[in-house]
Amino acid sequence: RRRHTRSLCDWSSDVCSSDLDLWVARFMCDRIAVMEAGKIVELAPTQTLFSAPQHPYTRSLLAAVPALPAQAN
């Protein structure tokens, strides 16, 4: 199965997925490519992308995600 993308790709399984939700992609992909204006600006292993994003656009995308409130026990 192959889908074309504008946002992210997991090339290791040959699956490309357009997904604007990086937090969902975090659990589905080994590597993520972030695109801005039709060009890949960052390609990194998923853990690296979330722990140490290099490109300002990637950092702005990650900063834009609202934090979920902690669950009460």
Short mmCIF file of N, CA and C in Angstrom, two decimals:
data_model
loop_
_atom_site.label_atom_id
_atom_site.label_comp_id
_atom_site.label_asym_id
_atom_site.label_seq_id
_atom_site.Cartn_x
_atom_site.Cartn_y
_atom_site.Cartn_z
N ARG A 1 0.85 -1.17 0.00
CA ARG A 1 0.00 0.00 0.00
C ARG A 1 0.90 1.23 0.00
N ARG A 2 0.64 2.14 -0.89
CA ARG A 2 1.45 3.35 -0.98
C ARG A 2 0.54 4.56 -1.19
N ARG A 3 0.71 5.55 -0.35
CA ARG A 3 -0.04 6.78 -0.49
C ARG A 3 0.96 7.92 -0.62
N HIS A 4 0.64 8.89 -1.44
CA HIS A 4 1.53 10.03 -1.62
C HIS A 4 1.34 11.02 -0.48
N THR A 5 2.36 11.80 -0.24
CA THR A 5 2.35 12.66 0.94
C THR A 5 2.76 14.08 0.66
N ARG A 6 2.42 14.94 1.58
CA ARG A 6 2.96 16.28 1.62
C ARG A 6 3.55 16.56 2.99
N SER A 7 3.27 15.73 3.98
CA SER A 7 3.67 16.04 5.34
C SER A 7 4.69 15.10 5.93
N LEU A 8 4.50 13.79 5.79
CA LEU A 8 5.41 12.87 6.44
C LEU A 8 5.46 11.55 5.71
N CYS A 9 6.54 10.83 5.91
CA CYS A 9 6.70 9.52 5.28
C CYS A 9 7.43 8.57 6.20
N ASP A 10 7.06 7.33 6.10
CA ASP A 10 7.82 6.27 6.74
C ASP A 10 8.33 5.40 5.61
N TRP A 11 9.53 5.69 5.13
CA TRP A 11 10.07 4.98 3.97
C TRP A 11 10.44 3.54 4.31
N SER A 12 10.70 3.24 5.59
CA SER A 12 11.15 1.89 5.96
C SER A 12 10.09 0.84 5.66
N SER A 13 8.83 1.20 5.72
CA SER A 13 7.78 0.23 5.40
C SER A 13 7.15 0.55 4.05
N ASP A 14 7.72 1.50 3.33
CA ASP A 14 7.25 1.90 2.02
C ASP A 14 5.83 2.44 2.07
N VAL A 15 5.50 3.10 3.15
CA VAL A 15 4.19 3.72 3.29
C VAL A 15 4.39 5.22 3.43
N CYS A 16 3.71 5.96 2.61
CA CYS A 16 3.73 7.41 2.73
C CYS A 16 2.33 7.85 3.12
N SER A 17 2.26 8.72 4.07
CA SER A 17 0.97 9.15 4.57
C SER A 17 0.96 10.65 4.74
N SER A 18 -0.07 11.29 4.25
CA SER A 18 -0.23 12.71 4.49
C SER A 18 -0.97 12.86 5.80
N ASP A 19 -0.33 13.45 6.74
CA ASP A 19 -0.92 13.57 8.07
C ASP A 19 -0.48 14.87 8.69
N LEU A 20 -1.42 15.69 9.08
CA LEU A 20 -1.08 16.95 9.71
C LEU A 20 -0.93 16.79 11.21
N ASP A 21 -1.24 15.62 11.73
CA ASP A 21 -1.15 15.39 13.16
C ASP A 21 0.14 14.63 13.46
N LEU A 22 1.19 15.37 13.79
CA LEU A 22 2.48 14.74 14.06
C LEU A 22 2.42 13.81 15.27
N TRP A 23 1.53 14.09 16.21
CA TRP A 23 1.43 13.24 17.40
C TRP A 23 0.88 11.87 17.05
N VAL A 24 0.01 11.77 16.06
CA VAL A 24 -0.46 10.46 15.59
C VAL A 24 0.67 9.77 14.84
N ALA A 25 1.35 10.52 13.98
CA ALA A 25 2.45 9.95 13.20
C ALA A 25 3.56 9.43 14.10
N ARG A 26 3.72 10.03 15.26
CA ARG A 26 4.76 9.63 16.21
C ARG A 26 4.66 8.14 16.56
N PHE A 27 3.46 7.63 16.61
CA PHE A 27 3.25 6.24 16.99
C PHE A 27 3.13 5.30 15.79
N MET A 28 3.14 5.85 14.57
CA MET A 28 2.96 5.03 13.37
C MET A 28 4.21 4.93 12.51
N CYS A 29 5.16 5.83 12.69
CA CYS A 29 6.29 5.94 11.75
C CYS A 29 7.64 5.79 12.45
N ASP A 30 8.57 5.23 11.71
CA ASP A 30 9.96 5.14 12.17
C ASP A 30 10.73 6.42 11.88
N ARG A 31 10.38 7.05 10.76
CA ARG A 31 11.01 8.31 10.34
C ARG A 31 9.92 9.24 9.87
N ILE A 32 10.17 10.54 10.04
CA ILE A 32 9.20 11.54 9.61
C ILE A 32 9.92 12.60 8.78
N ALA A 33 9.29 12.96 7.67
CA ALA A 33 9.78 14.07 6.84
C ALA A 33 8.78 15.21 7.00
N VAL A 34 9.30 16.37 7.36
CA VAL A 34 8.46 17.56 7.50
C VAL A 34 8.68 18.41 6.27
N MET A 35 7.57 18.83 5.66
CA MET A 35 7.65 19.65 4.46
C MET A 35 7.08 21.04 4.72
N GLU A 36 7.73 22.01 4.12
CA GLU A 36 7.26 23.39 4.15
C GLU A 36 7.31 23.92 2.73
N ALA A 37 6.21 24.44 2.26
CA ALA A 37 6.12 25.00 0.91
C ALA A 37 6.57 24.00 -0.15
N GLY A 38 6.21 22.74 0.04
CA GLY A 38 6.49 21.71 -0.95
C GLY A 38 7.90 21.14 -0.94
N LYS A 39 8.70 21.52 0.05
CA LYS A 39 10.07 21.02 0.14
C LYS A 39 10.30 20.37 1.50
N ILE A 40 11.03 19.26 1.50
CA ILE A 40 11.37 18.62 2.77
C ILE A 40 12.39 19.50 3.48
N VAL A 41 12.05 19.91 4.69
CA VAL A 41 12.95 20.75 5.47
C VAL A 41 13.63 19.98 6.59
N GLU A 42 13.06 18.82 6.92
CA GLU A 42 13.68 17.98 7.95
C GLU A 42 13.23 16.54 7.75
N LEU A 43 14.18 15.63 7.83
CA LEU A 43 13.92 14.19 7.76
C LEU A 43 14.73 13.56 8.87
N ALA A 44 14.03 12.88 9.78
CA ALA A 44 14.74 12.34 10.94
C ALA A 44 14.00 11.13 11.50
N PRO A 45 14.70 10.29 12.25
CA PRO A 45 14.00 9.24 13.00
C PRO A 45 12.98 9.92 13.92
N THR A 46 11.86 9.27 14.12
CA THR A 46 10.76 9.86 14.87
C THR A 46 11.19 10.38 16.24
N GLN A 47 11.91 9.57 17.00
CA GLN A 47 12.33 9.99 18.35
C GLN A 47 13.20 11.25 18.28
N THR A 48 14.10 11.31 17.32
CA THR A 48 14.98 12.46 17.16
C THR A 48 14.18 13.70 16.79
N LEU A 49 13.23 13.55 15.89
CA LEU A 49 12.42 14.68 15.47
C LEU A 49 11.67 15.30 16.65
N PHE A 50 11.15 14.46 17.54
CA PHE A 50 10.40 14.97 18.68
C PHE A 50 11.30 15.45 19.81
N SER A 51 12.44 14.83 19.99
CA SER A 51 13.30 15.21 21.12
C SER A 51 14.26 16.35 20.78
N ALA A 52 14.66 16.47 19.52
CA ALA A 52 15.63 17.51 19.14
C ALA A 52 15.37 17.98 17.71
N PRO A 53 14.22 18.61 17.45
CA PRO A 53 13.95 19.09 16.09
C PRO A 53 14.98 20.14 15.68
N GLN A 54 15.43 20.06 14.43
CA GLN A 54 16.49 20.95 13.96
C GLN A 54 15.96 22.17 13.21
N HIS A 55 14.91 22.01 12.46
CA HIS A 55 14.42 23.10 11.61
C HIS A 55 13.40 23.96 12.37
N PRO A 56 13.45 25.28 12.18
CA PRO A 56 12.49 26.15 12.87
C PRO A 56 11.02 25.80 12.57
N TYR A 57 10.73 25.37 11.33
CA TYR A 57 9.35 25.02 10.99
C TYR A 57 8.90 23.79 11.78
N THR A 58 9.76 22.81 11.92
CA THR A 58 9.44 21.62 12.72
C THR A 58 9.18 22.02 14.16
N ARG A 59 10.03 22.87 14.71
CA ARG A 59 9.84 23.32 16.08
C ARG A 59 8.51 24.06 16.24
N SER A 60 8.14 24.87 15.25
CA SER A 60 6.87 25.59 15.34
C SER A 60 5.67 24.65 15.25
N LEU A 61 5.78 23.61 14.43
CA LEU A 61 4.69 22.62 14.36
C LEU A 61 4.52 21.90 15.69
N LEU A 62 5.61 21.49 16.28
CA LEU A 62 5.54 20.78 17.56
C LEU A 62 5.04 21.69 18.68
N ALA A 63 5.40 22.95 18.64
CA ALA A 63 4.96 23.89 19.66
C ALA A 63 3.48 24.22 19.53
N ALA A 64 2.91 24.04 18.35
CA ALA A 64 1.51 24.38 18.11
C ALA A 64 0.54 23.32 18.63
N VAL A 65 1.04 22.16 19.00
CA VAL A 65 0.18 21.08 19.47
C VAL A 65 -0.26 21.38 20.90
N PRO A 66 -1.59 21.43 21.14
CA PRO A 66 -2.04 21.69 22.50
C PRO A 66 -1.71 20.52 23.43
N ALA A 67 -1.38 20.82 24.64
CA ALA A 67 -1.10 19.77 25.63
C ALA A 67 -2.41 19.21 26.16
N LEU A 68 -2.46 17.90 26.34
CA LEU A 68 -3.65 17.28 26.90
C LEU A 68 -3.59 17.37 28.42
N PRO A 69 -4.73 17.61 29.04
CA PRO A 69 -4.71 17.65 30.51
C PRO A 69 -4.42 16.27 31.09
N ALA A 70 -3.80 16.23 32.25
CA ALA A 70 -3.51 14.95 32.91
C ALA A 70 -4.81 14.31 33.35
N GLN A 71 -4.85 12.99 33.24
CA GLN A 71 -6.05 12.25 33.66
C GLN A 71 -6.11 12.15 35.18
N ALA A 72 -7.30 12.35 35.71
CA ALA A 72 -7.49 12.18 37.15
C ALA A 72 -7.72 10.70 37.43
N ASN A 73 -7.13 10.18 38.50
CA ASN A 73 -7.30 8.76 38.85
C ASN A 73 -8.53 8.55 39.67
#
